[in-house]
Short mmCIF file of C-alpha atoms and ligand atoms in Angstrom, two decimals:
data_model
loop_
_atom_site.label_atom_id
_atom_site.label_comp_id
_atom_site.label_asym_id
_atom_site.label_seq_id
_atom_site.Cartn_x
_atom_site.Cartn_y
_atom_site.Cartn_z
CA UNK W 1 96.43 124.71 114.74
CA UNK W 2 100.06 123.60 114.79
CA UNK W 3 103.27 125.26 113.66
CA UNK W 4 103.31 123.30 110.38
CA UNK W 5 100.07 124.84 109.15
CA UNK W 6 100.61 126.43 105.73
CA UNK W 7 104.20 125.18 105.42
CA UNK W 8 105.41 123.29 102.34
CA UNK W 9 106.82 119.78 101.94
CA UNK W 10 108.53 117.59 99.37
CA UNK W 11 108.94 113.81 99.50
CA UNK W 12 111.72 111.92 97.68
CA UNK W 13 111.17 108.17 97.30
CA UNK W 14 113.56 105.31 96.50
CA UNK W 15 112.90 101.59 96.19
CA UNK W 16 109.99 99.26 95.58
CA UNK W 17 106.25 99.80 95.13
CA UNK W 18 105.85 99.27 98.83
CA UNK W 19 108.00 102.31 99.50
CA UNK W 20 106.19 104.31 96.84
CA UNK W 21 102.97 103.55 98.70
CA UNK W 22 104.61 104.36 102.04
CA UNK W 23 105.41 107.79 100.64
CA UNK W 24 101.77 108.20 99.66
CA UNK W 25 100.92 107.62 103.31
CA UNK W 26 103.60 110.12 104.39
CA UNK W 27 102.09 112.73 102.07
CA UNK W 28 98.72 112.06 103.67
CA UNK W 29 100.19 112.62 107.15
CA UNK W 30 101.94 115.87 106.17
CA UNK W 31 98.85 117.21 104.43
CA UNK W 32 96.76 116.50 107.51
CA UNK W 33 99.19 118.64 109.51
CA UNK W 34 98.08 121.45 107.21
CA UNK W 35 101.07 121.43 104.88
CA UNK W 36 101.10 121.75 101.09
CA UNK W 37 103.16 119.65 98.70
CA UNK W 38 105.52 121.43 96.30
CA UNK W 39 107.90 120.21 93.58
CA UNK W 40 110.86 122.32 94.58
CA UNK W 41 113.04 120.46 97.06
CA UNK W 42 115.24 123.52 97.69
CA UNK W 43 112.49 125.80 98.91
CA UNK W 44 110.31 123.20 100.69
CA UNK W 45 110.07 123.76 104.46
CA UNK W 46 110.10 120.02 105.11
CA UNK W 47 111.90 117.45 102.95
CA UNK W 48 111.43 113.72 103.49
CA UNK W 49 113.78 111.09 102.03
CA UNK W 50 112.04 107.72 102.09
CA UNK W 51 114.94 105.40 101.41
CA UNK W 52 115.79 101.90 100.14
CA UNK W 53 118.80 99.67 100.81
CA UNK W 54 118.14 96.68 98.56
CA UNK W 55 121.40 97.32 96.67
CA UNK W 56 124.40 99.52 97.27
CA UNK W 57 123.44 101.78 94.36
CA UNK W 58 120.11 102.66 95.97
CA UNK W 59 121.88 103.68 99.17
CA UNK W 60 124.53 105.73 97.36
CA UNK W 61 121.89 107.63 95.43
CA UNK W 62 119.91 108.51 98.53
CA UNK W 63 123.01 109.45 100.54
CA UNK W 64 124.35 111.73 97.81
CA UNK W 65 121.02 113.44 97.36
CA UNK W 66 120.68 114.08 101.09
CA UNK W 67 124.24 115.45 101.15
CA UNK W 68 123.37 117.82 98.32
CA UNK W 69 120.89 119.55 100.64
CA UNK W 70 123.53 120.31 103.25
CA UNK W 71 124.50 123.78 101.96
CA UNK W 72 120.82 124.72 101.70
CA UNK W 73 120.16 123.61 105.26
CA UNK W 74 123.20 125.60 106.44
CA UNK W 75 121.80 128.71 104.80
CA UNK W 76 118.32 128.02 106.13
CA UNK W 77 118.45 126.22 109.49
CA UNK W 78 114.65 126.38 109.74
CA UNK W 79 114.33 123.82 106.94
CA UNK W 80 113.51 120.38 108.33
CA UNK W 81 115.14 117.31 106.75
CA UNK W 82 113.77 113.85 107.51
CA UNK W 83 115.28 110.49 106.57
CA UNK W 84 113.18 107.34 106.94
CA UNK W 85 112.56 103.94 105.42
CA UNK W 86 114.79 100.91 104.96
CA UNK W 87 118.22 102.56 104.93
CA UNK W 88 118.27 103.77 108.56
CA UNK W 89 116.57 100.56 109.69
CA UNK W 90 119.71 98.49 108.89
CA UNK W 91 121.82 97.36 111.81
CA UNK W 92 125.11 97.74 110.00
CA UNK W 93 124.52 99.99 107.03
CA UNK W 94 127.27 101.21 104.73
CA UNK W 95 126.74 104.75 105.95
CA UNK W 96 126.72 105.63 109.61
CA UNK W 97 123.79 107.96 109.12
CA UNK W 98 123.55 109.29 112.65
CA UNK W 99 127.13 110.55 112.60
CA UNK W 100 127.56 111.32 108.91
CA UNK W 101 124.34 113.26 108.47
CA UNK W 102 124.32 115.59 111.51
CA UNK W 103 122.24 118.17 109.62
CA UNK W 104 119.33 115.74 109.17
CA UNK W 105 116.77 116.62 111.84
CA UNK W 106 114.69 113.46 112.10
CA UNK W 107 115.93 109.92 111.36
CA UNK W 108 113.40 107.12 111.84
CA UNK W 109 113.01 103.63 110.34
CA UNK W 110 110.30 101.47 108.81
CA UNK W 111 108.61 100.47 112.07
CA UNK W 112 107.83 103.99 113.29
CA UNK W 113 107.29 105.97 110.10
CA UNK W 114 103.57 105.72 110.90
CA UNK W 115 104.28 108.05 113.85
CA UNK W 116 105.87 110.75 111.68
CA UNK W 117 103.32 113.39 112.71
CA UNK W 118 104.12 112.76 116.40
CA UNK W 119 107.85 113.14 115.74
CA UNK W 120 107.26 116.37 113.84
CA UNK W 121 105.10 117.85 116.60
CA UNK W 122 107.72 116.90 119.18
CA UNK W 123 110.43 118.47 117.03
CA UNK W 124 108.44 121.69 116.72
CA UNK W 125 108.35 122.02 120.50
CA UNK W 126 111.96 121.37 121.49
CA UNK W 127 113.86 121.62 118.15
CA UNK W 128 116.08 118.75 119.23
CA UNK W 129 117.40 116.33 116.68
CA UNK W 130 115.52 112.99 116.69
CA UNK W 131 117.19 109.66 115.95
CA UNK W 132 114.86 106.76 116.74
CA UNK W 133 115.21 103.30 115.24
CA UNK W 134 113.00 100.67 116.84
CA UNK W 135 112.94 96.91 116.36
CA UNK W 136 109.21 96.17 116.10
CA UNK W 137 106.29 98.12 114.66
CA UNK W 138 104.24 100.22 117.03
CA UNK W 139 100.60 100.42 116.09
CA UNK W 140 99.15 99.70 112.70
CA UNK W 141 101.04 100.58 109.54
CA UNK W 142 97.72 101.04 107.74
CA UNK W 143 96.62 104.48 106.81
CA UNK W 144 93.63 105.06 104.65
CA UNK W 145 94.18 108.78 104.27
CA UNK W 146 97.08 108.57 101.88
CA UNK W 147 97.54 110.89 98.93
CA UNK W 148 98.07 108.66 95.92
CA UNK W 149 100.40 109.48 93.04
CA UNK W 150 98.43 107.79 90.35
CA UNK W 151 94.82 108.30 89.37
CA UNK W 152 94.36 104.96 87.61
CA UNK W 153 96.29 102.47 89.71
CA UNK W 154 96.08 102.33 93.50
CA UNK W 155 98.48 100.39 95.70
CA UNK W 156 96.98 98.53 98.63
CA UNK W 157 99.06 96.73 101.27
CA UNK W 158 97.86 93.25 102.10
CA UNK W 159 100.87 91.88 103.99
CA UNK W 160 103.88 93.62 105.53
CA UNK W 161 107.35 92.15 106.16
CA UNK W 162 108.98 88.93 104.97
CA UNK W 163 109.82 85.59 106.59
CA UNK W 164 111.74 84.10 103.70
CA UNK W 165 115.34 85.11 104.36
CA UNK W 166 116.78 84.64 100.90
CA UNK W 167 120.51 84.71 101.61
CA UNK W 168 121.21 87.84 99.55
CA UNK W 169 118.31 89.95 100.76
CA UNK W 170 118.13 92.70 103.39
CA UNK W 171 114.34 93.06 103.36
CA UNK W 172 113.48 90.67 106.26
CA UNK W 173 115.97 92.58 108.44
CA UNK W 174 114.56 96.00 107.68
CA UNK W 175 110.86 95.23 107.30
CA UNK W 176 110.39 92.64 110.03
CA UNK W 177 108.21 89.54 110.04
CA UNK W 178 105.10 88.89 107.97
CA UNK W 179 101.96 90.59 109.17
CA UNK W 180 98.71 90.37 107.18
CA UNK W 181 95.94 92.92 107.20
CA UNK W 182 92.47 91.55 107.77
CA UNK W 183 90.46 90.71 104.67
CA UNK W 184 87.72 93.08 105.81
CA UNK W 185 90.11 96.06 106.01
CA UNK W 186 91.47 95.30 102.57
CA UNK W 187 87.97 94.82 101.16
CA UNK W 188 86.79 98.16 102.55
CA UNK W 189 89.80 99.99 101.16
CA UNK W 190 89.48 98.43 97.69
CA UNK W 191 85.74 99.05 97.59
CA UNK W 192 86.23 102.71 98.40
CA UNK W 193 89.00 103.09 95.79
CA UNK W 194 86.90 101.49 93.07
CA UNK W 195 83.43 102.76 93.86
CA UNK W 196 84.13 106.22 95.28
CA UNK W 197 87.47 107.20 93.78
CA UNK W 198 87.23 105.68 90.31
CA UNK W 199 90.39 103.56 90.37
CA UNK W 200 90.70 101.09 87.48
CA UNK W 201 93.58 99.01 88.78
CA UNK W 202 94.19 97.88 92.32
CA UNK W 203 97.68 96.53 92.94
CA UNK W 204 97.88 94.42 96.07
CA UNK W 205 101.27 94.70 97.71
CA UNK W 206 103.40 92.32 99.75
CA UNK W 207 106.98 91.01 99.63
CA UNK W 208 105.35 87.64 99.24
CA UNK W 209 101.62 87.93 98.63
CA UNK W 210 101.22 84.15 98.59
CA UNK W 211 101.96 84.07 102.31
CA UNK W 212 98.87 86.20 102.90
CA UNK W 213 96.63 85.22 105.78
CA UNK W 214 98.76 82.51 107.36
CA UNK W 215 99.25 84.67 110.46
CA UNK W 216 95.61 85.75 110.80
CA UNK W 217 93.21 84.49 113.45
CA UNK W 218 90.65 83.86 110.71
CA UNK W 219 92.99 82.11 108.29
CA UNK W 220 92.53 82.99 104.67
CA UNK W 221 94.67 82.12 101.67
CA UNK W 222 95.72 84.64 99.04
CA UNK W 223 93.51 83.01 96.41
CA UNK W 224 90.54 83.23 98.80
CA UNK W 225 91.30 86.91 99.36
CA UNK W 226 91.32 87.48 95.59
CA UNK W 227 88.00 85.70 95.19
CA UNK W 228 86.56 87.82 97.98
CA UNK W 229 87.80 91.09 96.46
CA UNK W 230 86.35 90.11 93.09
CA UNK W 231 82.87 90.27 94.63
CA UNK W 232 83.25 94.06 94.79
CA UNK W 233 81.08 95.55 92.10
CA UNK W 234 82.69 97.79 89.51
CA UNK W 235 84.75 97.99 86.34
CA UNK W 236 88.25 97.35 87.67
CA UNK W 237 91.13 94.86 87.72
CA UNK W 238 93.31 93.49 90.45
CA UNK W 239 97.05 93.09 90.05
CA UNK W 240 99.43 91.93 92.76
CA UNK W 241 103.08 91.69 93.59
CA UNK W 242 105.25 89.92 94.50
CA UNK W 243 104.60 86.19 94.25
CA UNK W 244 107.14 83.72 95.54
CA UNK W 245 107.34 80.58 93.36
CA UNK W 246 107.60 78.35 96.41
CA UNK W 247 104.11 79.25 97.66
CA UNK W 248 102.32 79.66 94.36
CA UNK W 249 99.75 76.86 94.30
CA UNK W 250 97.21 75.57 91.80
CA UNK W 251 94.48 77.41 93.70
CA UNK W 252 95.93 80.76 92.63
CA UNK W 253 96.24 79.71 88.99
CA UNK W 254 92.60 78.61 89.10
CA UNK W 255 91.41 81.95 90.49
CA UNK W 256 93.53 83.91 87.99
CA UNK W 257 91.94 81.95 85.17
CA UNK W 258 88.40 82.13 86.48
CA UNK W 259 88.04 85.69 87.69
CA UNK W 260 87.73 88.36 84.98
CA UNK W 261 88.69 91.00 87.51
CA UNK W 262 92.12 89.46 88.13
CA UNK W 263 94.61 90.84 85.61
CA UNK W 264 96.23 88.24 83.39
CA UNK W 265 99.73 89.31 84.38
CA UNK W 266 102.13 87.80 86.86
CA UNK W 267 105.49 88.89 88.24
CA UNK W 268 107.23 85.70 89.31
CA UNK W 269 110.85 86.32 90.30
CA UNK W 270 113.09 83.38 89.48
CA UNK W 271 116.43 85.03 90.49
CA UNK W 272 118.57 82.40 88.71
CA UNK W 273 118.26 79.65 86.12
CA UNK W 274 120.58 77.37 88.09
CA UNK W 275 119.08 75.10 90.75
CA UNK W 276 122.48 74.96 92.42
CA UNK W 277 122.48 78.76 92.86
CA UNK W 278 118.81 78.78 93.90
CA UNK W 279 119.67 76.43 96.76
CA UNK W 280 122.48 78.76 97.86
CA UNK W 281 120.03 81.65 97.67
CA UNK W 282 117.65 79.75 99.99
CA UNK W 283 114.82 80.12 97.51
CA UNK W 284 113.17 76.75 98.36
CA UNK W 285 112.45 75.73 94.75
CA UNK W 286 114.45 74.39 91.84
CA UNK W 287 114.17 75.11 88.13
CA UNK W 288 112.12 72.00 87.52
CA UNK W 289 109.49 73.21 89.96
CA UNK W 290 109.61 76.77 88.63
CA UNK W 291 109.14 75.57 85.05
CA UNK W 292 106.22 73.38 86.08
CA UNK W 293 104.45 76.50 87.42
CA UNK W 294 105.19 78.43 84.22
CA UNK W 295 103.84 75.57 82.14
CA UNK W 296 100.62 75.39 84.17
CA UNK W 297 100.17 79.16 83.99
CA UNK W 298 100.63 79.31 80.22
CA UNK W 299 98.30 76.39 79.75
CA UNK W 300 95.55 77.84 81.97
CA UNK W 301 95.91 81.46 80.80
CA UNK W 302 97.34 81.55 77.26
CA UNK W 303 97.37 85.38 77.15
CA UNK W 304 99.26 85.78 80.41
CA UNK W 305 102.02 88.41 80.61
CA UNK W 306 104.97 87.14 82.62
CA UNK W 307 107.78 89.11 84.21
CA UNK W 308 110.62 88.23 86.53
CA UNK W 309 113.60 89.40 88.58
CA UNK W 310 117.11 88.03 88.05
CA UNK W 311 120.28 88.47 90.05
CA UNK W 312 123.52 88.00 88.10
CA UNK W 313 126.85 87.32 89.74
CA UNK W 314 125.60 85.77 92.98
CA UNK W 315 128.63 84.41 94.92
CA UNK W 316 129.86 81.21 93.29
CA UNK W 317 127.89 81.71 90.06
CA UNK W 318 129.90 80.00 87.34
CA UNK W 319 129.74 80.57 83.61
CA UNK W 320 127.68 77.37 83.48
CA UNK W 321 125.18 78.62 86.07
CA UNK W 322 124.87 81.90 84.21
CA UNK W 323 124.27 80.13 80.91
CA UNK W 324 121.45 78.23 82.57
CA UNK W 325 119.83 81.58 83.37
CA UNK W 326 120.13 82.61 79.71
CA UNK W 327 118.62 79.29 78.72
CA UNK W 328 115.71 79.86 81.08
CA UNK W 329 114.98 83.27 79.54
CA UNK W 330 114.88 81.69 76.07
CA UNK W 331 112.51 79.04 77.32
CA UNK W 332 110.04 81.17 79.28
CA UNK W 333 110.11 84.21 76.96
CA UNK W 334 109.17 86.76 79.60
CA UNK W 335 107.44 89.97 78.59
CA UNK W 336 109.72 91.85 80.95
CA UNK W 337 112.84 91.07 82.97
CA UNK W 338 114.29 93.14 85.81
CA UNK W 339 117.92 92.13 86.17
CA UNK W 340 120.37 93.26 88.83
CA UNK W 341 124.02 92.72 89.64
CA UNK W 342 124.36 90.98 92.97
CA UNK W 343 125.07 93.58 95.66
CA UNK W 344 126.63 92.55 98.95
CA UNK W 345 124.40 93.46 101.91
CA UNK W 346 126.15 93.47 105.26
CA UNK W 347 124.36 91.25 107.75
CA UNK W 348 122.98 88.83 105.13
CA UNK W 349 124.50 85.33 104.84
CA UNK W 350 125.59 85.70 101.19
CA UNK W 351 127.79 88.68 102.06
CA UNK W 352 130.28 86.25 103.63
CA UNK W 353 129.95 83.47 101.03
CA UNK W 354 133.07 82.43 99.15
CA UNK W 355 133.37 83.07 95.46
CA UNK W 356 132.33 86.74 95.38
CA UNK W 357 132.42 87.88 91.76
CA UNK W 358 134.04 91.14 90.73
CA UNK W 359 131.96 94.01 89.41
CA UNK W 360 133.48 93.91 85.95
CA UNK W 361 132.40 90.31 85.41
CA UNK W 362 128.95 90.99 86.88
CA UNK W 363 128.58 93.87 84.48
CA UNK W 364 129.53 91.72 81.48
CA UNK W 365 126.97 89.11 82.51
CA UNK W 366 124.25 91.69 83.10
CA UNK W 367 124.75 93.26 79.69
CA UNK W 368 124.77 89.90 77.96
CA UNK W 369 121.52 88.98 79.65
CA UNK W 370 119.87 92.30 78.85
CA UNK W 371 120.90 92.03 75.19
CA UNK W 372 119.37 88.57 74.96
CA UNK W 373 116.15 89.66 76.65
CA UNK W 374 115.84 92.61 74.26
CA UNK W 375 115.94 90.22 71.31
CA UNK W 376 113.40 87.92 72.95
CA UNK W 377 111.03 90.81 73.63
CA UNK W 378 111.36 92.07 70.06
CA UNK W 379 110.42 88.66 68.78
CA UNK W 380 107.60 88.28 71.31
CA UNK W 381 105.52 90.95 69.59
CA UNK W 382 104.42 88.34 67.04
CA UNK W 383 102.44 86.50 69.67
CA UNK W 384 99.87 89.30 69.81
CA UNK W 385 98.74 88.92 66.22
CA UNK W 386 95.09 87.94 65.80
CA UNK W 387 94.59 87.53 69.53
CA UNK W 388 92.01 89.23 71.70
CA UNK W 389 93.03 90.94 74.92
CA UNK W 390 90.99 92.51 77.66
CA UNK W 391 92.22 96.12 77.66
CA UNK W 392 91.68 99.35 79.52
CA UNK W 393 90.51 101.80 76.87
CA UNK W 394 92.07 105.22 77.27
CA UNK W 395 92.40 108.39 75.30
CA UNK W 396 96.05 109.23 74.70
CA UNK W 397 97.07 112.20 72.54
CA UNK W 398 93.73 112.24 70.78
CA UNK W 399 93.69 108.51 69.93
CA UNK W 400 91.91 105.62 71.61
CA UNK W 401 94.44 103.19 73.05
CA UNK W 402 93.85 99.84 74.73
CA UNK W 403 96.25 98.82 77.49
CA UNK W 404 96.68 95.08 78.04
CA UNK W 405 97.11 93.66 81.54
CA UNK W 406 100.82 93.38 80.78
CA UNK W 407 100.97 97.09 79.92
CA UNK W 408 101.21 96.81 76.11
CA UNK W 409 99.53 99.59 74.14
CA UNK W 410 97.18 98.76 71.28
CA UNK W 411 96.10 101.63 69.02
CA UNK W 412 92.47 101.62 67.98
CA UNK W 413 92.23 103.80 64.88
CA UNK W 414 88.96 105.37 63.76
CA UNK W 415 87.35 104.65 67.07
CA UNK W 416 85.15 107.31 68.52
CA UNK W 417 86.14 107.44 72.13
CA UNK W 418 83.10 108.15 74.24
CA UNK W 419 83.52 107.39 77.88
CA UNK W 420 86.46 107.81 80.23
CA UNK W 421 88.64 104.74 80.88
CA UNK W 422 86.76 101.47 80.69
CA UNK W 423 87.63 97.85 80.01
CA UNK W 424 86.81 96.20 76.68
CA UNK W 425 88.06 93.34 74.51
CA UNK W 426 90.41 94.37 71.72
CA UNK W 427 91.39 92.18 68.79
CA UNK W 428 94.86 92.88 67.47
CA UNK W 429 94.84 92.97 63.69
CA UNK W 430 98.03 94.75 62.78
CA UNK W 431 101.65 94.93 63.85
CA UNK W 432 103.74 97.60 62.23
CA UNK W 433 107.07 99.00 63.44
CA UNK W 434 106.60 97.11 66.69
CA UNK W 435 103.33 98.92 67.29
CA UNK W 436 100.07 97.06 67.75
CA UNK W 437 96.71 98.15 66.44
CA UNK W 438 93.30 96.56 66.56
CA UNK W 439 89.56 96.88 66.92
CA UNK W 440 87.18 96.74 69.85
CA UNK W 441 85.18 93.52 69.84
N1 SAH J 1 109.96 90.02 97.61
C1 SAH J 1 110.30 90.01 96.26
C2 SAH J 1 111.38 90.98 95.86
C3 SAH J 1 111.94 91.99 96.75
S1 SAH J 1 113.37 92.82 96.28
C4 SAH J 1 110.73 88.62 95.88
O1 SAH J 1 110.95 87.77 96.70
O2 SAH J 1 110.88 88.37 94.73
C5 SAH J 1 113.27 93.00 94.54
C6 SAH J 1 114.36 92.31 93.81
O3 SAH J 1 115.62 92.85 94.14
C7 SAH J 1 114.52 90.83 94.12
O4 SAH J 1 113.60 90.03 93.44
C8 SAH J 1 115.93 90.56 93.69
O5 SAH J 1 116.00 90.20 92.33
C9 SAH J 1 116.62 91.90 93.89
N2 SAH J 1 117.56 91.86 95.00
C10 SAH J 1 117.30 91.65 96.29
N3 SAH J 1 118.45 91.68 97.02
C11 SAH J 1 119.46 91.91 96.16
C12 SAH J 1 120.87 92.03 96.27
N4 SAH J 1 121.48 91.89 97.44
N5 SAH J 1 121.59 92.28 95.15
C13 SAH J 1 120.98 92.41 93.96
N6 SAH J 1 119.66 92.30 93.78
C14 SAH J 1 118.89 92.05 94.87
FE1 SF4 J 2 113.86 89.35 99.94
FE2 SF4 J 2 113.43 86.80 99.48
FE3 SF4 J 2 111.82 88.15 101.12
FE4 SF4 J 2 111.75 88.64 98.51
S1 SF4 J 2 111.21 86.69 99.52
S2 SF4 J 2 111.82 90.14 100.14
S3 SF4 J 2 113.88 88.37 97.90
S4 SF4 J 2 113.98 87.68 101.46
FE1 F3S J 3 114.10 98.76 99.11
FE2 F3S J 3 112.97 98.47 101.41
FE3 F3S J 3 111.60 98.03 99.19
S1 F3S J 3 115.02 97.85 100.90
S2 F3S J 3 113.15 97.35 97.77
S3 F3S J 3 112.42 99.96 99.85
S4 F3S J 3 111.40 96.94 101.12
#
């Protein structure tokens, strides 16, 4: 019995899939203290903000939402507010959180969020504000008792941290160096998710999954890990993110092609279409190399769904560089593009580069790029005609729908849906109003 038994909590999450999964672990920890999750942030006894600092906008959003709780905390001093994640882990963040958020009771970073229950128990005893940011992880960041958001797709960490140091990026500073989980741990977790909990998709997580295993005593490559996980029996698919183009070798393409359980979808961030800018970003590849990977992928897996991340307005990006990015989009024809305006991150090399571009220009470039991508995606729908895709068959609003590995929905009219969620091949026979329909093969 502890003083949190029967209390309520609410978790607010910002940032990437890794943070979403971190919050699932946090929910597991709070539930094991005997607390119950509720939707209402205002009445929850404990509120956790699991934050992100990848761009200024993410920080502003989190900061403003924490500030909005101030009057509620003043009225109810018993309410406990916790801030954790990447934002407080920064050395020189935009906001001086310790001073500017005096009403926040517990502030911890990414390396000690796994000790949240200990901090809470300590807080319950002496009610003293806790501010503890440490430089290296203590103990394992794994936690198999998480409460997952989604019932179909489960996130599974395979590697923490990042060693890449792209010049614009804060992640290596706030998440530390690469640390792989053992293949056996990952295998056991995936097996349990698939065979005991009915998950249909497993998404393996890492800032750079292709670096997997290099730091392990029993070295194992990412493609070997995938092959190993595919030996788990069951009707499921494996997705993964994120892949760095520099480390993506032919072995991975081979495994993606060969293994039915590996989803035919790949997120391969390019960041820019200009090799000159890529060098300044410290990405370790040029466009020629990137395009050679894309070519090999499309050749080996014709149905592959490709997505990418782009940064517009990196310091020194000229009109010519930007046009090369547009050209790249036309060439690759991604199924999805996540584009961002470059955001200066204090402490990263690019923050002090010459040629910073003003927000207005960045905005113009972003909108131009998004408009182009919208047209490309509209046109892309044609490629589905008469092709057969491996789909997850689901029942949505009374109709059977197949979901491709890339997330496209295919309606299957007149199909008597029998079982719950299973994989089957669907041939697309019709495209009307940008909607696909087909039959199960
Ligand atoms: N590890 C992944 C991505 C992590 S961050 C990778 O290497 O691709 C997700 C995306 O945020 C990045 O791909 C990049 O496009 C974007 N990003 C990172 N830092 C940024 C910054 N300072 N400004 C704007 N976008 C940024
Ligand atoms: Fe950031 Fe680059 Fe690491 Fe991705 S690979 S997390 S963009 S430093
Ligand atoms: Fe953000 Fe941290 Fe992820 S900065 S993008 S939550 S690793």
